[in-house]
Short mmCIF file of C-alpha atoms in Angstrom, two decimals:
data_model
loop_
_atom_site.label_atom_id
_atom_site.label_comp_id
_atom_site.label_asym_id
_atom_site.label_seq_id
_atom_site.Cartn_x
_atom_site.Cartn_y
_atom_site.Cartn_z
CA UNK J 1 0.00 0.00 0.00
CA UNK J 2 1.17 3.47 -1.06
CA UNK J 3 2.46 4.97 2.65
CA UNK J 4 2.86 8.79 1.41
CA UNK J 5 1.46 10.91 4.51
CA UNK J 6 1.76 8.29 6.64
CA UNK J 7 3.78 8.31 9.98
CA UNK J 8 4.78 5.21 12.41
CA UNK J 9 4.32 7.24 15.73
CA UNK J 10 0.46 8.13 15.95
CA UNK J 11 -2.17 10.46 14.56
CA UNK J 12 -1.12 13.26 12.31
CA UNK J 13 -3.70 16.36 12.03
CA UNK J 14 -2.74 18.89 9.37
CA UNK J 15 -5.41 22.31 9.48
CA UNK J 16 -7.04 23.09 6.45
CA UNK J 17 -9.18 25.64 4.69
CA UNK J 18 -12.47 24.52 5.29
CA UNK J 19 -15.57 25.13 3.34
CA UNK J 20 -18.69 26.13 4.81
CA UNK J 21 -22.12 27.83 4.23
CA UNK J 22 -22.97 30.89 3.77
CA UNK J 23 -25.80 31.85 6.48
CA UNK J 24 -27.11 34.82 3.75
CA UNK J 25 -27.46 32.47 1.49
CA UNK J 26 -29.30 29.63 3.27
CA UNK J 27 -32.65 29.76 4.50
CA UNK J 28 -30.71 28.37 7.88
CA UNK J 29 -27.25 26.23 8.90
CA UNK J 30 -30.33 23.46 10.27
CA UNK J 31 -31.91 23.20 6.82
CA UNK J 32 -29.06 22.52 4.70
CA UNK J 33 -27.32 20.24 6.82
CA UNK J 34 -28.23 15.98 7.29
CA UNK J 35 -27.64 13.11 8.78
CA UNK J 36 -24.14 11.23 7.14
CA UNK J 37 -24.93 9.74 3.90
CA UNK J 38 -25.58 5.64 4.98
CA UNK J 39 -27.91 6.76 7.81
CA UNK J 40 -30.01 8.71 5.38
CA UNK J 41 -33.39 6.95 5.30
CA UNK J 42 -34.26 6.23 2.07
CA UNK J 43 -36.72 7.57 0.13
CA UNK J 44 -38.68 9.38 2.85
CA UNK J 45 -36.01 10.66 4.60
CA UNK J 46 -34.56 12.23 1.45
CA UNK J 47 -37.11 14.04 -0.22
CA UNK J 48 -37.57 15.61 3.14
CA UNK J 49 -33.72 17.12 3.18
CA UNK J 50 -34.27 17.31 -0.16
CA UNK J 51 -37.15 19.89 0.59
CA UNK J 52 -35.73 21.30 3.91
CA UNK J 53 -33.63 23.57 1.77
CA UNK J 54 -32.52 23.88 -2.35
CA UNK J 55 -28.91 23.83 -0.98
CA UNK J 56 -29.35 21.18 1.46
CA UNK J 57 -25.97 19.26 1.42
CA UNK J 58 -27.93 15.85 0.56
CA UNK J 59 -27.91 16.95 -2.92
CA UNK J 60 -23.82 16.49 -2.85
CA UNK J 61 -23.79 13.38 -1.03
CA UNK J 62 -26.50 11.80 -2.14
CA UNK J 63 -27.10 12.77 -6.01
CA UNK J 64 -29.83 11.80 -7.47
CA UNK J 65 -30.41 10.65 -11.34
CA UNK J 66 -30.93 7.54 -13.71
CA UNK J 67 -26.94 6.43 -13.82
CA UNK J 68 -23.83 6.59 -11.46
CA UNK J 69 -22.19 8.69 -13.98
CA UNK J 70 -24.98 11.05 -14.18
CA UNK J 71 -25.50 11.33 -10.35
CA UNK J 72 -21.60 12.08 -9.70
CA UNK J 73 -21.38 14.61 -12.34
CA UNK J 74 -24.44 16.59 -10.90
CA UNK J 75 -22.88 16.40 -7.43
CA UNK J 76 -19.32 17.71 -9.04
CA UNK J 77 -21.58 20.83 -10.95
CA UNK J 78 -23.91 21.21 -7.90
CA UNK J 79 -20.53 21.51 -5.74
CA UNK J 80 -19.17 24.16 -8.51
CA UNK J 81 -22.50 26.20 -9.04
CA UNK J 82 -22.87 26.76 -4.79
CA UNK J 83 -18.87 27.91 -4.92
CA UNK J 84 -19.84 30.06 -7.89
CA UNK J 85 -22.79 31.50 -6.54
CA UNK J 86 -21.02 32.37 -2.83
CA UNK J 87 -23.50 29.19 -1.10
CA UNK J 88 -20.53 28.19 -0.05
CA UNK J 89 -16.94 29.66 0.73
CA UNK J 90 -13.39 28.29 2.02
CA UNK J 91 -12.35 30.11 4.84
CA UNK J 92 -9.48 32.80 4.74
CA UNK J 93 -6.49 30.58 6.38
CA UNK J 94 -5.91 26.39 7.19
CA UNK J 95 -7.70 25.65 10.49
CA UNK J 96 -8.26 23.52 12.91
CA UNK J 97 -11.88 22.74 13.84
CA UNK J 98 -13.46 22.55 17.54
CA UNK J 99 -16.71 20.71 16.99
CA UNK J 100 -19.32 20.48 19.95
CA UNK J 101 -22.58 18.56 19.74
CA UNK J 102 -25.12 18.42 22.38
CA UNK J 103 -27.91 17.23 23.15
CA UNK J 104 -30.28 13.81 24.60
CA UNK J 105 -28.46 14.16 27.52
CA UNK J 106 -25.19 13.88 25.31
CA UNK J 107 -22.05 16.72 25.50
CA UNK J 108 -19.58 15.62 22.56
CA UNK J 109 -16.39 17.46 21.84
CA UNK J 110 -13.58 16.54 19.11
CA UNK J 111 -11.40 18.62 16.61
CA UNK J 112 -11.94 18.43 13.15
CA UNK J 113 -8.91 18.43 10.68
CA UNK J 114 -7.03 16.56 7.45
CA UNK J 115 -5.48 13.28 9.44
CA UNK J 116 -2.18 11.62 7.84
CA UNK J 117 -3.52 8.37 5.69
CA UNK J 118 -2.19 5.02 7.09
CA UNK J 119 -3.22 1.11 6.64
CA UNK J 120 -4.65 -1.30 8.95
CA UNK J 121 -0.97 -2.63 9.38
CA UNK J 122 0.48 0.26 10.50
CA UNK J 123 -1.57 0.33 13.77
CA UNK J 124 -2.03 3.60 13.98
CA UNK J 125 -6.10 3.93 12.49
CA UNK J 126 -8.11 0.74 13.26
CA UNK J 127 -10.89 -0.54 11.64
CA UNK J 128 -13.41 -2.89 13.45
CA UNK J 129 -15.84 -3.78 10.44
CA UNK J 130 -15.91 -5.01 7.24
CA UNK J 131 -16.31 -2.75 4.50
CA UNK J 132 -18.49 -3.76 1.09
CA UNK J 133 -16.80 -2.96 -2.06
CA UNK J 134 -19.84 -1.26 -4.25
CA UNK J 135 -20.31 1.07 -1.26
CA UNK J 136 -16.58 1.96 -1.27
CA UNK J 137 -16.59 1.79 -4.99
CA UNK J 138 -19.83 4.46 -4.69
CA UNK J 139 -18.24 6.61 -2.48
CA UNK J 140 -14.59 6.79 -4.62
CA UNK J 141 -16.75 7.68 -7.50
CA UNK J 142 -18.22 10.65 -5.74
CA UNK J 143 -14.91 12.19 -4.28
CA UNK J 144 -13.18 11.76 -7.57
CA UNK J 145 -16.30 13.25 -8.97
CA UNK J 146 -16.17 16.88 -6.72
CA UNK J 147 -12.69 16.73 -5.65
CA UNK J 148 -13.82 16.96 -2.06
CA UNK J 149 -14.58 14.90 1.39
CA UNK J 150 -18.13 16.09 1.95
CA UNK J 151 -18.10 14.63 5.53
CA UNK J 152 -16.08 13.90 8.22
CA UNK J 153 -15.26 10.95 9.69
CA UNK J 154 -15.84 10.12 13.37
CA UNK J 155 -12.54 8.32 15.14
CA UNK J 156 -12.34 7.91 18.97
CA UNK J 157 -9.12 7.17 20.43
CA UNK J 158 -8.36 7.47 24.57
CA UNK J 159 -6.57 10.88 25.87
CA UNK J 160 -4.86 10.73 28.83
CA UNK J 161 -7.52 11.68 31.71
CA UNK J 162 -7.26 15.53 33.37
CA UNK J 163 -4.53 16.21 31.30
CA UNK J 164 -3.63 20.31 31.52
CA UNK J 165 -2.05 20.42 27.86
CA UNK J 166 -3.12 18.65 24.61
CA UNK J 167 -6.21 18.55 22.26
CA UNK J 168 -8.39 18.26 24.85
CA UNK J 169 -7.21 21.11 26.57
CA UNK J 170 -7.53 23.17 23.58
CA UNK J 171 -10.75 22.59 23.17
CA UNK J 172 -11.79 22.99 26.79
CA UNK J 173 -10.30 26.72 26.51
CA UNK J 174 -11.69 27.10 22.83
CA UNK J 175 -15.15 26.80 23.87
CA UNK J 176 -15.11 29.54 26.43
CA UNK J 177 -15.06 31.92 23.27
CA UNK J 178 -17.93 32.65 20.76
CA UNK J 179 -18.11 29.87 17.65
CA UNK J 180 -17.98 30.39 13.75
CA UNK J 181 -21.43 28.69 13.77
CA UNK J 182 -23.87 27.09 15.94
CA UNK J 183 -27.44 25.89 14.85
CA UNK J 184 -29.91 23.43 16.39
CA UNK J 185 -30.65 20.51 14.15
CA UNK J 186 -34.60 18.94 14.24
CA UNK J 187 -33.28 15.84 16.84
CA UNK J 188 -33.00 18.79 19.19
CA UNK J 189 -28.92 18.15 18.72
CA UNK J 190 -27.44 21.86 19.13
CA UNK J 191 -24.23 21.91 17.42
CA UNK J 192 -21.62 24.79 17.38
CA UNK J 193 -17.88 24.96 15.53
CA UNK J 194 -14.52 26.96 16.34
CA UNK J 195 -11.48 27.38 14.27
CA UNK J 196 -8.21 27.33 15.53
CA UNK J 197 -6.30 29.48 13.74
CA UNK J 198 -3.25 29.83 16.44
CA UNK J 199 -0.02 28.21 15.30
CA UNK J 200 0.56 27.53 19.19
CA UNK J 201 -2.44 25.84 19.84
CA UNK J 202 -2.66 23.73 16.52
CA UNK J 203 1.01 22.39 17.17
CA UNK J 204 -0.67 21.69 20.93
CA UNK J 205 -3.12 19.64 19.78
CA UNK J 206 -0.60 18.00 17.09
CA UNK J 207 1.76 17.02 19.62
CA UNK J 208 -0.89 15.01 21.99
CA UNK J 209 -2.47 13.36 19.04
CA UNK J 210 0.86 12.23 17.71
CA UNK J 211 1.19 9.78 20.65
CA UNK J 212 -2.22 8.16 20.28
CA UNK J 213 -3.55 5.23 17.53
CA UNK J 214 -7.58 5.93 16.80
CA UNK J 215 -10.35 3.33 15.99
CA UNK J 216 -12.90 3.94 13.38
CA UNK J 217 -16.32 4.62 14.78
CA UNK J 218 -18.03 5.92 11.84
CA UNK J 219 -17.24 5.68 8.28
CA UNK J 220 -14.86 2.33 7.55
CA UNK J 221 -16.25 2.84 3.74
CA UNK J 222 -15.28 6.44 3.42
CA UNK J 223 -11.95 5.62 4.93
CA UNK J 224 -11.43 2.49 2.46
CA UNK J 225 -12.00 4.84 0.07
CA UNK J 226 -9.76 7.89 1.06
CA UNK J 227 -6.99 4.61 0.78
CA UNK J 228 -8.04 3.44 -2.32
CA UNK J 229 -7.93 7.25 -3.74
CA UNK J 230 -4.50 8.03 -2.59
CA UNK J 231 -3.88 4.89 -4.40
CA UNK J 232 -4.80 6.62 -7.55
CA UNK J 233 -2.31 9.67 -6.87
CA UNK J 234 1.13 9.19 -7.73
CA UNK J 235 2.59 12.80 -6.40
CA UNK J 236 1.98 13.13 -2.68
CA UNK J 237 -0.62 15.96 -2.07
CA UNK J 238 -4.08 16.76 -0.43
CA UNK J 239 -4.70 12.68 -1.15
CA UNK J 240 -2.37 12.06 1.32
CA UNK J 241 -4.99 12.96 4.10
CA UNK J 242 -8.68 12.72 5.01
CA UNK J 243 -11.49 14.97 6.78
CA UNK J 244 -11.80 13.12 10.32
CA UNK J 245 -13.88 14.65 13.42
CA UNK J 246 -11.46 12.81 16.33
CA UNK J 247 -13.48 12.35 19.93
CA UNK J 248 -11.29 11.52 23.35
CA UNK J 249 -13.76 9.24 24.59
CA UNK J 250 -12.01 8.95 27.78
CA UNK J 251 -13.36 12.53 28.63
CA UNK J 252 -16.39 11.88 26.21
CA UNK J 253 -17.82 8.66 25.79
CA UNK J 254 -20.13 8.16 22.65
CA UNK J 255 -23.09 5.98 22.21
CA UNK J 256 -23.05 2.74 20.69
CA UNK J 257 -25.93 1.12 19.24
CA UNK J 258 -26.64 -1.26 17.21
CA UNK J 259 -27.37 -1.36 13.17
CA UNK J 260 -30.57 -3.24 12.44
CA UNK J 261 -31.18 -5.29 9.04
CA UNK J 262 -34.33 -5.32 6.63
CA UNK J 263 -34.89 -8.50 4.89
CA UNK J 264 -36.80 -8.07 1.70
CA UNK J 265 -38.97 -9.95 0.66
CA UNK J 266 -38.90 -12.40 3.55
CA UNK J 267 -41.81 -12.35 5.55
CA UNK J 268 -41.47 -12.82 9.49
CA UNK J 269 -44.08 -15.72 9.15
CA UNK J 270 -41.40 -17.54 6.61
CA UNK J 271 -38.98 -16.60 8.68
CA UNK J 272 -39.90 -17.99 11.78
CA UNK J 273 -40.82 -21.33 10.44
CA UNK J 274 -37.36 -21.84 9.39
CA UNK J 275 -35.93 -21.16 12.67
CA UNK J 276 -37.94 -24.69 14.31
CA UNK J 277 -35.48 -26.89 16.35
CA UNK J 278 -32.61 -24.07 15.75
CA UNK J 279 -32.91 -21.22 17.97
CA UNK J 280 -35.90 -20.49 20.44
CA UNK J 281 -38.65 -18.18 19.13
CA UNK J 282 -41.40 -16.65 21.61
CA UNK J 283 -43.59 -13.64 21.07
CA UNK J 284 -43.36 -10.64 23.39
CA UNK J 285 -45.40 -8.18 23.58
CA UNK J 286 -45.07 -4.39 22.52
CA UNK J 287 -45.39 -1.46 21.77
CA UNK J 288 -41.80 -1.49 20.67
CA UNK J 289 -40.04 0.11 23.64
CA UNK J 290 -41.09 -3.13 25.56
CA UNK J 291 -40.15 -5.64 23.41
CA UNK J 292 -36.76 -3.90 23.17
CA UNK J 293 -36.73 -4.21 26.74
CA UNK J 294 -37.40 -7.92 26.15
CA UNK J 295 -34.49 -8.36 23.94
CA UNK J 296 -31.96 -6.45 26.26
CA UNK J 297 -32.82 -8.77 28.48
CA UNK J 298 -32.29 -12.18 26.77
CA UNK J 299 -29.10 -10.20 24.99
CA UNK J 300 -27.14 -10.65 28.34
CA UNK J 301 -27.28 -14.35 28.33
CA UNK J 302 -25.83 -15.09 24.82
CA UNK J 303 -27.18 -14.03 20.98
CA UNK J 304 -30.80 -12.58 20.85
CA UNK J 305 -32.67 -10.65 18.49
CA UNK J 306 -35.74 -9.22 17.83
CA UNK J 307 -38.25 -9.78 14.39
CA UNK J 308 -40.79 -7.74 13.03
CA UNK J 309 -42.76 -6.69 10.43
CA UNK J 310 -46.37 -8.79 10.74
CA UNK J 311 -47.66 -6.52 13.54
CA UNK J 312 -45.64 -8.15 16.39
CA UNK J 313 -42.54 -9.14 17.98
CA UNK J 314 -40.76 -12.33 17.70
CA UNK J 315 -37.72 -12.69 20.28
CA UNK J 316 -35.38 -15.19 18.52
CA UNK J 317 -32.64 -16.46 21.29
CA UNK J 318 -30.58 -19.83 22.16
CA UNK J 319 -29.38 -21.07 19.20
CA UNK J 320 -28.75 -24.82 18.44
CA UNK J 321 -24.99 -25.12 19.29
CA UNK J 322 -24.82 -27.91 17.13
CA UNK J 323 -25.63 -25.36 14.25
CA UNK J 324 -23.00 -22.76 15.44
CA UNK J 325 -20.28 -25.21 15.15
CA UNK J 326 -21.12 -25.45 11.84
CA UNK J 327 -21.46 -22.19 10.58
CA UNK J 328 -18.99 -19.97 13.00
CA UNK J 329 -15.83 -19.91 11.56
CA UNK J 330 -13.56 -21.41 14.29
CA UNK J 331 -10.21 -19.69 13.18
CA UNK J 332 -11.30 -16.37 15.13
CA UNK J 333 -11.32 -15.02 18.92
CA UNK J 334 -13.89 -16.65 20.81
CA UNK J 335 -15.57 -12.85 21.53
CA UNK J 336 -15.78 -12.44 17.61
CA UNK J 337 -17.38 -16.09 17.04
CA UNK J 338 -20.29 -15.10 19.74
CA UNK J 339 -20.75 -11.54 18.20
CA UNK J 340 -24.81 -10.99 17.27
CA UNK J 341 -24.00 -10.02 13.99
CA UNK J 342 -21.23 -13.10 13.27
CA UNK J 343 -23.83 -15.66 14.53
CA UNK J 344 -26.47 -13.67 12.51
CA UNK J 345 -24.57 -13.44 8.99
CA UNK J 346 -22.87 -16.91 9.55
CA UNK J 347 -25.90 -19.35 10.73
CA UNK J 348 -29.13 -16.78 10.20
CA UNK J 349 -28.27 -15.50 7.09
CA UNK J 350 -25.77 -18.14 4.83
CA UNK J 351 -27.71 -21.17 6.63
CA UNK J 352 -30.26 -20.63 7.60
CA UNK J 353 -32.91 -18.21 5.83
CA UNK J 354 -29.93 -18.29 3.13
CA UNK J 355 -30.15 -14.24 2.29
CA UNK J 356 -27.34 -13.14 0.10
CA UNK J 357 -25.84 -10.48 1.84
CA UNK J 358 -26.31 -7.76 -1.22
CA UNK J 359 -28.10 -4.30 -1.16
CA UNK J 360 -31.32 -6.26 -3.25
CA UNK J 361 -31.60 -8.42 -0.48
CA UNK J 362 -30.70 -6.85 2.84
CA UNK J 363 -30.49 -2.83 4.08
CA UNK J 364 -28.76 -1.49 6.74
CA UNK J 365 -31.06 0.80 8.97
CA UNK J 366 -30.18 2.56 12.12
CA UNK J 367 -33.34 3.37 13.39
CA UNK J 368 -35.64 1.15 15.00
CA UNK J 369 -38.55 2.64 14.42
CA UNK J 370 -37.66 2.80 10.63
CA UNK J 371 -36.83 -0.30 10.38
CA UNK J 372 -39.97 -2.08 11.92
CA UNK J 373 -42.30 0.52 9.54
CA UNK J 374 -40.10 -0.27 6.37
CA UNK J 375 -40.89 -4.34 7.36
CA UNK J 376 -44.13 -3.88 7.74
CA UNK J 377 -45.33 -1.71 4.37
CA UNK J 378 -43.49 -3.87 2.80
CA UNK J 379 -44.40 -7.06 3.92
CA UNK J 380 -40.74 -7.78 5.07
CA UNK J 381 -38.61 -8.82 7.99
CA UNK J 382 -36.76 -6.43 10.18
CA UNK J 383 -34.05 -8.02 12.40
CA UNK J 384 -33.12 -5.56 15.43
CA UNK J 385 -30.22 -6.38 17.28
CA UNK J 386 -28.57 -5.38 20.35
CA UNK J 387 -25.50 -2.82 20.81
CA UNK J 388 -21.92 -3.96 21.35
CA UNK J 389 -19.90 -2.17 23.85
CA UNK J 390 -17.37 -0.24 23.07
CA UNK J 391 -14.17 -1.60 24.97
CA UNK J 392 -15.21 -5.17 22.62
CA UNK J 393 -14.92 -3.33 19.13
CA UNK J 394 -11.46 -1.42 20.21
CA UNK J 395 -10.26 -4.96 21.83
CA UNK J 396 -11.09 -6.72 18.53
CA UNK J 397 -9.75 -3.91 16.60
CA UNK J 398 -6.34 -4.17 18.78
CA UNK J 399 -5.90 -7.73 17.43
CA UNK J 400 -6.48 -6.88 14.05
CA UNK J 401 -10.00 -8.71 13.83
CA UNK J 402 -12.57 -7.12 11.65
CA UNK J 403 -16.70 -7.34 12.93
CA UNK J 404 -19.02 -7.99 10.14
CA UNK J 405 -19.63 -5.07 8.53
CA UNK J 406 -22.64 -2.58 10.20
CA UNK J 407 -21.98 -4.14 13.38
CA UNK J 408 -22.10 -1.32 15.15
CA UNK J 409 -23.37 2.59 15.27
CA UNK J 410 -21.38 4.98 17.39
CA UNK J 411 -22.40 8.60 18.13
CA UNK J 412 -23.99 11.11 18.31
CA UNK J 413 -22.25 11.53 14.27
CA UNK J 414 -20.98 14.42 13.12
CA UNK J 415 -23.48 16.87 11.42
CA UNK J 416 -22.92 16.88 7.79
CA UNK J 417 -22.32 20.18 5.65
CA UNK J 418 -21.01 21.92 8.84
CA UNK J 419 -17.83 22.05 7.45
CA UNK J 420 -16.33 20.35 3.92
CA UNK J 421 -12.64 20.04 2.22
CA UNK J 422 -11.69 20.75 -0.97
CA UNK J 423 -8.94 18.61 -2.35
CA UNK J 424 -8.44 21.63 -4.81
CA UNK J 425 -7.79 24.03 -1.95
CA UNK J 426 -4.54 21.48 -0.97
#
């Protein structure tokens, strides 16, 4: 793998000019800005960004039109028109960006900058999922497309606790002072940004993150897909580096839930039949706050999960170890062969129901509610699973083991169209 950018030691942060919104221009920061582009619910949830605003940023990360090539080269004109036309502007000088969300009972703080590219081998970014090549193949078609990263990534790594100096120190003083921008988005998540301009504090916050490694909470296709594009560029350059929001979880822990699967086109009654003399299926009863409840509870005595889509909930638990030991590859820690999502893509999926794991067959939705109403317009099957803690994914990260991919959902994410980066700008 092409190692231009990269360094041995740790994280390296670079400032950059970062474009952003024009508030004269926008109806407000709230209506142009979404959700990141894979938790976009599709259609609904589109047409309303779509509609929030004309210059909502859905319209660059999620182009719409009959072809790929025809929805990357109306992103790449969209992205020139609003430059054109003052929507957006890069700011005066290279920054580094103090990002605050809060909200849900949730206070998140990270800084925002261009981080050094490296490979899974070099230890220094980790990724705990699988990535799926269309998706990174989508997303490498977009970039190249507009010349830009559209939205951050979010990467955690662990700061040293109380420290007096380092990024998190910056931030703590950065806050005390009045941001670029701060808007409240519809989830009630207020969200306010800072640049840090001063050479002093920017080689601060360079010199703590240069002793730390970071694991991938949030974006494992965009990051493929920053490698793959570097790839592509022989001369080192703004390819070198990607847009990355970075979170010290030791001060401020995210949220991890879980990533929930649709099933077309298998209904739950079909569904359940097939699961007879494998795994234990009993109905619980809702509205679906309980029956989560229900599954919580079965979750902390081995793999559980929840079905929907007829009206009701099925809680699917204790499965047949005879048919694990068949299906769970046996080559891999023992706390990545009793993950919910290995046991559910190795026996659930390949053996039994025998789903293809392709976007025709399965989608990846991150809300619950969503999920269960997609399954049941559609006649469908909505598996809902249960979160994995956080000290498991960096753990199986550490030893270079891979979940299945969509395993997990950290956050709150990063707002996107808050800030953007121009690979043009260098």
């Amino acid at each position: 793998m092409n190692t231009r950018g990269t360094t041995d030691r740790g994280l390296r942060l670079i400032p950059f000019r970062g474009l952003r919104y024009v508030p004269e221009r926008v109806g407000s920061l709230a209506a142009v800005t979404s959700p990141p582009y894979d938790v976009v619910v599709r259609p609904d949830g589109l047409l309303h960004l779509e509609s929030a605003d004309p210059y909502n940023i859905v319209r660059l990360i999620l182009p719409q039109a009959d072809t790929v090539a025809a929805r990357n080269a109306q992103a790449a004109a969209t992205l020139r028109d609003w430059l054109a036309e003052g929507v957006l502007a890069p700011d005066a000088e290279p920054s580094l960006y103090v990002y605050e969300q809060r909200g849900d009972g949730i206070l998140q703080r990270g800084v925002i900058g261009a981080l050094a590219l490296s490979g899974p081998d070099a230890g220094v970014v980790l990724p705990h999922e699988d990535v799926m090549a269309h998706v990174v193949e989508d997303r490498a078609d977009l970039m190249r497309a507009t010349a830009a990263h559209l939205e951050p990534l979010l990467l955690t790594y662990r700061g040293d606790e109380d420290a007096a100096t380092g990024a998190t120190a910056v931030i703590e003083r950065t806050v005390d002072r009045p941001p670029l921008l701060a808007t409240t988005t519809e989830d009630g998540f207020r969200h306010r940004l800072w640049a840090v301009t001063d050479a002093g504090q920017r080689a601060e916050i360079q010199a703590d993150l240069i002793r730390h490694q970071a694991l991938i909470a949030d974006g494992h296709h965009r990051w493929a897909t920053y490698l793959r594009l570097q790839e592509e560029h022989t001369d080192p350059g703004p390819w070198d580096y990607g847009l990355v929001l970075l979170v010290d979880t030791a001060r401020y822990p995210l949220r991890v839930r879980a990533i929930h699967r649709l099933l077309h086109g298998l209904p739950v009654a079909d569904a359940v039949a097939a699961l007879s003399g494998l795994f234990r299926v009993r109905e619980v009863p809702g509205p679906l706050p309980r029956a989560l409840e229900a599954l919580a509870g079965a979750a902390d005595e081995g793999n559980a999960y929840l079905l929907a889509g007829d009206g009701g909930f099925h809680l699917v638990d204790r499965p047949d170890p005879a048919l694990l030991a068949r299906a769970v590859p046996a080559d891999r820690p023992e706390a990545w062969r009793t993950l919910d999502a290995t046991v559910l893509h190795a026996a659930l999926l390949d053996r039994v129901w025998r789903i293809p794991d392709d976007p025709a067959h399965i989608a990846y939705i991150h809300d619950t509610a969503a999920a269960v109403e997609q399954a049941e317009r559609h006649g469908s099957t909505a598996v809902l699973m249960h979160p994995v803690r956080e000290e498991l994914v960096r753990d199986l990260a550490r030893q270079g083991v891979t979940m299945p991919r969509k395993s997990t959902s950290f956050g709150p994410k990063p707002a996107t169209g808050l800030v953007l980066r121009s690979l043009d700008l260098g």
